[in-house]
Amino acid sequence: MPISRIALALLIATATAGCGMLYKQPIYQGNLIEKDAIDQLQVGMDKQQVLTLLGTPSIADPFHHQRWDYTATQRTNRRGHTEVKNMTLWFENDSLVKWDGEYFAEQDKELSERMRRFGNLPKEKGNQRRR
């Protein structure tokens, strides 16, 4: 009798594995840029100021040193649809001249709140430590 129960459990697990009943964690990759950071961009900023504000670009093209690309992707459904957003910044003489593109605004806050629910990030309880 126990062998038939194990076989039945394996059969059910195999049958339901591909039908969307099992949870699949969303996947986020790349640069999650905050809206506040984009709002602070100004024409004339040097590369170091932009690095401090946005972080390292996702794509550093060795043939175009005056162009930085910040790319981020997210996949939240089981079907595999991946949403891609690119933010491109252009420099002249190491000075920011323009930027264009899309980014996941406020995605970092939403992601951190979601990950705290699953226990992936520590909960903020102040500066108290337990001993």
Coordinates of N, CA, C and O in Angstrom, one line a residue:
M1 N 0.8 -1.2 0.0 CA 0.0 0.0 0.0 C 0.8 1.3 0.0 O 0.5 2.2 -0.7
P2 N 2.0 1.4 0.8 CA 2.7 2.6 0.8 C 3.3 2.9 -0.6 O 3.5 4.1 -1.0
I3 N 3.7 1.9 -1.4 CA 4.3 2.1 -2.7 C 3.3 2.8 -3.6 O 3.6 3.6 -4.4
S4 N 2.0 2.3 -3.5 CA 1.0 2.9 -4.4 C 0.7 4.4 -4.0 O 0.4 5.2 -4.9
R5 N 0.8 4.7 -2.7 CA 0.6 6.1 -2.3 C 1.8 7.0 -2.9 O 1.5 8.1 -3.3
I6 N 3.0 6.5 -2.8 CA 4.1 7.2 -3.3 C 4.0 7.4 -4.8 O 4.2 8.5 -5.4
A7 N 3.6 6.4 -5.5 CA 3.4 6.4 -7.0 C 2.3 7.4 -7.3 O 2.4 8.2 -8.3
L8 N 1.2 7.4 -6.5 CA 0.1 8.4 -6.8 C 0.6 9.8 -6.6 O 0.2 10.7 -7.4
A9 N 1.3 10.0 -5.5 CA 1.8 11.4 -5.2 C 2.8 11.9 -6.4 O 2.7 13.0 -6.8
L10 N 3.6 11.0 -6.9 CA 4.5 11.3 -8.0 C 3.7 11.6 -9.2 O 4.1 12.5 -10.0
L11 N 2.7 10.8 -9.5 CA 1.8 11.0 -10.7 C 1.1 12.4 -10.6 O 1.1 13.1 -11.6
I12 N 0.6 12.7 -9.4 CA -0.1 14.0 -9.3 C 0.9 15.2 -9.4 O 0.6 16.2 -10.1
A13 N 2.1 15.1 -8.8 CA 3.1 16.1 -9.0 C 3.6 16.3 -10.4 O 3.7 17.4 -10.9
T14 N 3.7 15.2 -11.1 CA 4.1 15.3 -12.5 C 3.0 15.9 -13.4 O 3.3 16.7 -14.3
A15 N 1.8 15.5 -13.1 CA 0.7 16.0 -13.9 C 0.4 17.5 -13.7 O 0.0 18.2 -14.6
T16 N 0.6 18.0 -12.5 CA 0.4 19.4 -12.2 C 1.6 20.3 -12.4 O 1.4 21.5 -12.3
A17 N 2.7 19.8 -12.7 CA 3.9 20.6 -12.8 C 3.9 21.6 -13.9 O 4.4 22.7 -13.8
G18 N 3.2 21.4 -15.0 CA 3.2 22.3 -16.1 C 1.9 23.0 -16.3 O 1.8 23.7 -17.3
C19 N 1.0 23.0 -15.4 CA -0.3 23.6 -15.7 C -0.5 24.9 -14.9 O -1.6 25.4 -14.9
G20 N 0.5 25.5 -14.4 CA 0.4 26.8 -13.8 C -0.1 26.8 -12.3 O -0.3 27.8 -11.8
M21 N -0.2 25.6 -11.7 CA -0.7 25.5 -10.4 C 0.4 25.8 -9.4 O 0.2 26.2 -8.3
L22 N 1.7 25.6 -9.8 CA 2.8 25.8 -8.9 C 3.3 27.2 -9.1 O 3.3 27.8 -10.1
Y23 N 3.8 27.7 -8.0 CA 4.3 29.1 -8.0 C 5.6 29.2 -8.7 O 6.5 28.4 -8.6
K24 N 5.8 30.3 -9.5 CA 7.0 30.5 -10.2 C 7.4 32.0 -9.8 O 6.7 32.9 -10.1
Q25 N 8.6 32.1 -9.2 CA 9.0 33.4 -8.7 C 9.3 34.4 -9.9 O 9.9 33.9 -10.9
P26 N 8.9 35.6 -9.8 CA 9.3 36.6 -10.8 C 10.8 36.8 -10.9 O 11.5 36.7 -9.9
I27 N 11.2 37.2 -12.1 CA 12.7 37.4 -12.3 C 12.9 38.8 -12.7 O 12.3 39.3 -13.7
Y28 N 13.8 39.5 -12.0 CA 14.2 40.9 -12.3 C 15.7 40.9 -12.5 O 16.4 40.3 -11.7
Q29 N 16.1 41.5 -13.6 CA 17.5 41.6 -13.9 C 17.9 43.0 -14.4 O 17.0 43.7 -15.0
G30 N 19.1 43.4 -14.2 CA 19.6 44.7 -14.7 C 19.5 45.8 -13.7 O 19.4 45.6 -12.5
N31 N 19.5 47.0 -14.2 CA 19.5 48.2 -13.4 C 18.0 48.7 -13.1 O 17.3 49.0 -14.0
L32 N 17.7 48.7 -11.8 CA 16.4 49.2 -11.4 C 16.7 50.7 -11.0 O 17.2 51.0 -9.9
I33 N 16.3 51.6 -11.8 CA 16.5 53.0 -11.6 C 15.4 53.7 -10.9 O 14.2 53.5 -11.3
E34 N 15.7 54.5 -9.9 CA 14.6 55.2 -9.2 C 14.2 56.4 -10.0 O 15.0 57.1 -10.6
K35 N 12.9 56.8 -9.9 CA 12.4 58.0 -10.5 C 13.1 59.2 -10.0 O 13.4 60.1 -10.8
D36 N 13.4 59.3 -8.7 CA 14.0 60.4 -8.1 C 15.4 60.6 -8.7 O 15.8 61.8 -8.9
A37 N 16.1 59.5 -9.1 CA 17.4 59.7 -9.7 C 17.3 60.3 -11.1 O 18.1 61.1 -11.4
I38 N 16.4 59.8 -11.8 CA 16.2 60.4 -13.2 C 15.8 61.8 -13.1 O 16.3 62.7 -13.9
D39 N 15.0 62.2 -12.1 CA 14.6 63.6 -12.0 C 15.8 64.5 -11.6 O 15.7 65.7 -11.9
Q40 N 16.8 63.9 -11.1 CA 18.0 64.7 -10.7 C 19.0 64.9 -11.8 O 20.0 65.7 -11.7
L41 N 18.8 64.1 -12.9 CA 19.8 64.3 -14.0 C 19.7 65.7 -14.6 O 18.6 66.2 -14.7
Q42 N 20.9 66.2 -14.9 CA 20.9 67.6 -15.5 C 22.0 67.6 -16.6 O 23.0 66.9 -16.5
V43 N 21.7 68.3 -17.7 CA 22.6 68.5 -18.8 C 23.9 69.1 -18.2 O 23.8 70.1 -17.4
G44 N 25.0 68.6 -18.5 CA 26.3 69.2 -18.0 C 26.9 68.4 -16.9 O 28.1 68.6 -16.5
M45 N 26.2 67.4 -16.3 CA 26.8 66.6 -15.3 C 27.9 65.8 -15.9 O 27.9 65.3 -17.0
D46 N 29.0 65.6 -15.1 CA 30.1 64.7 -15.6 C 29.8 63.3 -15.3 O 28.8 62.9 -14.6
K47 N 30.6 62.4 -15.8 CA 30.3 60.9 -15.7 C 30.3 60.5 -14.3 O 29.6 59.6 -13.9
Q48 N 31.2 61.0 -13.5 CA 31.3 60.6 -12.1 C 30.0 60.9 -11.3 O 29.5 60.2 -10.5
Q49 N 29.4 62.1 -11.6 CA 28.1 62.5 -11.0 C 27.0 61.5 -11.4 O 26.2 61.1 -10.6
V50 N 27.0 61.2 -12.7 CA 26.0 60.2 -13.2 C 26.2 58.9 -12.6 O 25.2 58.2 -12.2
L51 N 27.4 58.4 -12.4 CA 27.7 57.1 -11.8 C 27.2 57.1 -10.3 O 26.6 56.1 -9.9
T52 N 27.4 58.2 -9.6 CA 27.0 58.3 -8.2 C 25.5 58.2 -8.2 O 24.9 57.6 -7.3
L53 N 24.8 58.8 -9.1 CA 23.3 58.9 -9.1 C 22.7 57.6 -9.6 O 21.7 57.1 -9.0
L54 N 23.1 57.1 -10.7 CA 22.5 55.9 -11.3 C 23.2 54.6 -11.1 O 22.6 53.5 -11.4
G55 N 24.5 54.6 -10.8 CA 25.2 53.4 -10.7 C 25.9 53.1 -12.0 O 25.8 53.8 -13.0
T56 N 26.5 51.9 -12.1 CA 27.3 51.5 -13.3 C 26.3 51.1 -14.4 O 25.3 50.4 -14.1
P57 N 26.5 51.5 -15.6 CA 25.6 51.1 -16.7 C 25.7 49.6 -17.0 O 26.7 49.0 -16.7
S58 N 24.6 49.1 -17.4 CA 24.5 47.7 -17.8 C 25.4 47.3 -18.9 O 26.0 46.3 -19.0
I59 N 25.4 48.2 -19.9 CA 26.2 47.9 -21.1 C 27.2 49.0 -21.3 O 26.8 50.2 -21.5
A60 N 28.4 48.6 -21.4 CA 29.5 49.6 -21.6 C 30.1 49.2 -23.0 O 30.9 48.3 -23.1
D61 N 29.7 49.9 -24.0 CA 30.1 49.6 -25.4 C 31.5 50.1 -25.6 O 31.8 51.3 -25.5
P62 N 32.5 49.3 -25.9 CA 33.8 49.7 -26.1 C 34.0 50.6 -27.3 O 35.0 51.3 -27.4
F63 N 33.0 50.6 -28.2 CA 33.2 51.4 -29.5 C 32.5 52.8 -29.3 O 32.6 53.6 -30.2
H64 N 31.7 52.9 -28.3 CA 30.9 54.1 -28.1 C 31.1 54.6 -26.6 O 30.2 54.3 -25.8
H65 N 32.2 55.2 -26.3 CA 32.5 55.5 -24.9 C 31.6 56.7 -24.4 O 31.5 56.9 -23.2
Q66 N 31.0 57.4 -25.3 CA 30.1 58.5 -24.9 C 28.7 58.1 -24.8 O 27.8 59.0 -24.8
R67 N 28.4 56.8 -24.8 CA 27.0 56.4 -24.7 C 26.9 55.3 -23.6 O 27.7 54.4 -23.6
W68 N 26.0 55.5 -22.6 CA 25.8 54.5 -21.6 C 24.3 54.0 -21.7 O 23.4 54.8 -21.9
D69 N 24.2 52.7 -21.5 CA 22.9 52.1 -21.6 C 22.6 51.4 -20.3 O 23.4 50.6 -19.8
Y70 N 21.4 51.7 -19.7 CA 20.9 51.1 -18.5 C 19.7 50.2 -18.9 O 18.7 50.7 -19.4
T71 N 19.9 48.9 -18.8 CA 18.9 48.0 -19.3 C 18.3 47.2 -18.1 O 19.1 46.7 -17.2
A72 N 17.0 47.0 -18.1 CA 16.4 46.1 -17.0 C 15.3 45.3 -17.6 O 14.7 45.7 -18.6
T73 N 15.2 44.1 -17.1 CA 14.1 43.2 -17.6 C 13.3 42.6 -16.4 O 13.9 42.6 -15.3
Q74 N 12.1 42.3 -16.7 CA 11.3 41.6 -15.7 C 10.4 40.6 -16.3 O 9.9 40.8 -17.4
R75 N 10.3 39.5 -15.7 CA 9.4 38.4 -16.1 C 8.6 38.0 -14.9 O 9.1 37.5 -13.9
T76 N 7.3 38.2 -15.0 CA 6.4 38.0 -13.8 C 5.4 36.9 -14.0 O 4.7 36.5 -13.1
N77 N 5.2 36.4 -15.2 CA 4.2 35.4 -15.5 C 4.9 34.1 -15.9 O 6.0 34.0 -16.2
R78 N 4.1 33.0 -15.9 CA 4.6 31.7 -16.2 C 4.8 31.5 -17.7 O 5.5 30.6 -18.1
R79 N 4.2 32.3 -18.5 CA 4.3 32.1 -20.0 C 5.7 32.5 -20.5 O 6.0 32.3 -21.7
G80 N 6.5 33.2 -19.7 CA 7.8 33.6 -20.2 C 7.9 34.9 -20.9 O 8.9 35.3 -21.4
H81 N 6.8 35.8 -20.8 CA 6.9 37.1 -21.4 C 7.8 37.9 -20.6 O 7.7 38.1 -19.4
T82 N 8.9 38.4 -21.3 CA 9.9 39.3 -20.6 C 9.7 40.7 -21.1 O 9.8 41.0 -22.3
E83 N 9.6 41.6 -20.2 CA 9.5 43.0 -20.5 C 10.9 43.7 -20.4 O 11.5 43.5 -19.3
V84 N 11.3 44.4 -21.4 CA 12.7 45.0 -21.4 C 12.5 46.5 -21.5 O 11.7 47.0 -22.4
K85 N 13.3 47.2 -20.7 CA 13.3 48.7 -20.8 C 14.7 49.1 -20.8 O 15.6 48.6 -20.1
N86 N 15.0 50.1 -21.7 CA 16.3 50.7 -21.9 C 16.3 52.2 -21.6 O 15.4 52.9 -22.1
M87 N 17.3 52.6 -20.9 CA 17.5 54.1 -20.7 C 18.9 54.3 -21.2 O 19.9 53.7 -20.8
T88 N 19.0 55.3 -22.2 CA 20.3 55.6 -22.8 C 20.7 57.0 -22.5 O 19.9 57.9 -22.6
L89 N 22.0 57.2 -22.1 CA 22.5 58.5 -21.8 C 23.7 58.8 -22.8 O 24.4 57.9 -23.0
W90 N 23.7 60.0 -23.3 CA 24.8 60.4 -24.2 C 25.6 61.5 -23.6 O 25.1 62.4 -22.9
F91 N 26.9 61.4 -23.8 CA 27.9 62.4 -23.3 C 28.7 63.0 -24.4 O 28.8 62.3 -25.5
E92 N 29.1 64.2 -24.2 CA 30.1 64.8 -25.1 C 31.1 65.4 -24.3 O 30.8 66.2 -23.3
N93 N 32.4 65.1 -24.5 CA 33.5 65.5 -23.7 C 33.3 65.2 -22.2 O 33.5 66.0 -21.4
D94 N 32.8 64.0 -22.0 CA 32.5 63.5 -20.6 C 31.5 64.3 -19.9 O 31.5 64.4 -18.6
S95 N 30.6 65.0 -20.6 CA 29.6 65.8 -20.0 C 28.2 65.3 -20.6 O 28.1 65.2 -21.8
L96 N 27.2 65.1 -19.7 CA 25.9 64.6 -20.1 C 25.2 65.6 -21.0 O 25.1 66.8 -20.6
V97 N 24.8 65.2 -22.2 CA 24.1 66.1 -23.1 C 22.6 65.8 -23.3 O 21.8 66.6 -23.5
K98 N 22.3 64.5 -23.2 CA 20.8 64.1 -23.3 C 20.7 62.7 -22.8 O 21.6 61.9 -22.6
W99 N 19.4 62.3 -22.5 CA 19.0 60.9 -22.1 C 17.6 60.7 -22.6 O 16.8 61.6 -22.9
D100 N 17.4 59.4 -22.9 CA 16.1 59.0 -23.5 C 15.9 57.5 -23.1 O 16.8 56.8 -23.0
G101 N 14.6 57.2 -23.1 CA 14.3 55.8 -22.9 C 13.3 55.6 -21.7 O 12.7 56.5 -21.2
E102 N 13.1 54.3 -21.4 CA 12.2 53.9 -20.4 C 12.9 53.2 -19.2 O 14.0 52.7 -19.4
Y103 N 12.3 53.2 -18.1 CA 12.8 52.4 -16.9 C 11.7 52.0 -16.1 O 10.5 52.4 -16.3
F104 N 11.9 51.1 -15.2 CA 10.9 50.6 -14.3 C 10.8 51.6 -13.1 O 11.5 51.4 -12.1
A105 N 10.0 52.6 -13.2 CA 9.9 53.6 -12.1 C 9.3 52.9 -10.9 O 8.3 52.2 -10.9
E106 N 9.9 53.2 -9.8 CA 9.5 52.8 -8.4 C 9.5 51.2 -8.3 O 9.0 50.7 -7.4
Q107 N 10.1 50.6 -9.2 CA 10.1 49.1 -9.2 C 11.0 48.6 -8.0 O 10.7 47.6 -7.5
D108 N 12.0 49.3 -7.7 CA 12.9 48.8 -6.6 C 12.1 48.8 -5.3 O 12.3 47.9 -4.5
K109 N 11.3 49.8 -5.0 CA 10.5 49.8 -3.8 C 9.5 48.7 -3.7 O 9.3 48.0 -2.7
E110 N 8.8 48.5 -4.8 CA 7.8 47.4 -4.9 C 8.5 46.0 -4.8 O 8.0 45.2 -4.1
L111 N 9.6 45.9 -5.4 CA 10.4 44.6 -5.3 C 10.8 44.4 -3.9 O 10.7 43.2 -3.4
S112 N 11.4 45.4 -3.2 CA 11.8 45.1 -1.8 C 10.7 44.8 -0.9 O 10.8 43.9 0.0
E113 N 9.5 45.4 -1.1 CA 8.3 45.1 -0.3 C 7.9 43.7 -0.5 O 7.5 42.9 0.4
R114 N 7.9 43.3 -1.8 CA 7.5 41.9 -2.2 C 8.4 40.9 -1.6 O 8.0 39.8 -1.1
M115 N 9.7 41.1 -1.7 CA 10.7 40.2 -1.2 C 10.7 40.1 0.3 O 11.0 39.0 0.9
R116 N 10.4 41.1 1.0 CA 10.3 41.1 2.5 C 9.2 40.1 2.9 O 9.3 39.4 3.9
R117 N 8.1 40.0 2.1 CA 7.0 39.1 2.5 C 7.5 37.7 2.4 O 7.0 36.8 3.2
F118 N 8.4 37.4 1.5 CA 8.9 36.0 1.4 C 10.1 35.7 2.3 O 10.7 34.6 2.3
G119 N 10.6 36.7 3.0 CA 11.7 36.6 4.0 C 13.0 36.7 3.3 O 14.0 36.3 3.9
N120 N 13.1 37.2 2.1 CA 14.4 37.3 1.4 C 15.2 38.6 1.9 O 16.4 38.6 1.7
L121 N 14.5 39.5 2.5 CA 15.2 40.7 3.0 C 14.8 40.9 4.5 O 13.7 40.5 4.9
P122 N 15.7 41.4 5.3 CA 15.4 41.6 6.7 C 14.3 42.6 6.9 O 14.2 43.6 6.1
K123 N 13.5 42.4 7.9 CA 12.5 43.4 8.2 C 13.1 44.6 9.0 O 13.9 44.4 9.8
E124 N 12.6 45.8 8.7 CA 13.2 46.9 9.4 C 12.5 47.1 10.7 O 11.3 47.3 10.8
K125 N 13.3 46.9 11.8 CA 12.8 47.0 13.1 C 13.6 48.1 13.9 O 13.6 48.1 15.1
G126 N 14.2 49.0 13.3 CA 15.0 50.0 14.0 C 16.5 49.5 14.1 O 16.9 48.6 13.4
N127 N 17.2 50.1 15.0 CA 18.6 49.7 15.2 C 18.8 48.8 16.4 O 19.9 48.8 17.0
Q128 N 17.8 48.1 16.9 CA 17.9 47.3 18.0 C 18.4 45.9 17.6 O 18.0 45.4 16.6
R129 N 19.3 45.3 18.4 CA 19.8 44.0 18.2 C 19.4 43.1 19.4 O 19.4 43.5 20.5
R130 N 19.2 41.9 19.1 CA 18.9 40.9 20.1 C 20.2 40.2 20.4 O 21.0 39.8 19.6
R131 N 20.4 39.9 21.7 CA 21.6 39.2 22.1 C 21.2 37.9 22.8 O 20.3 37.7 23.3

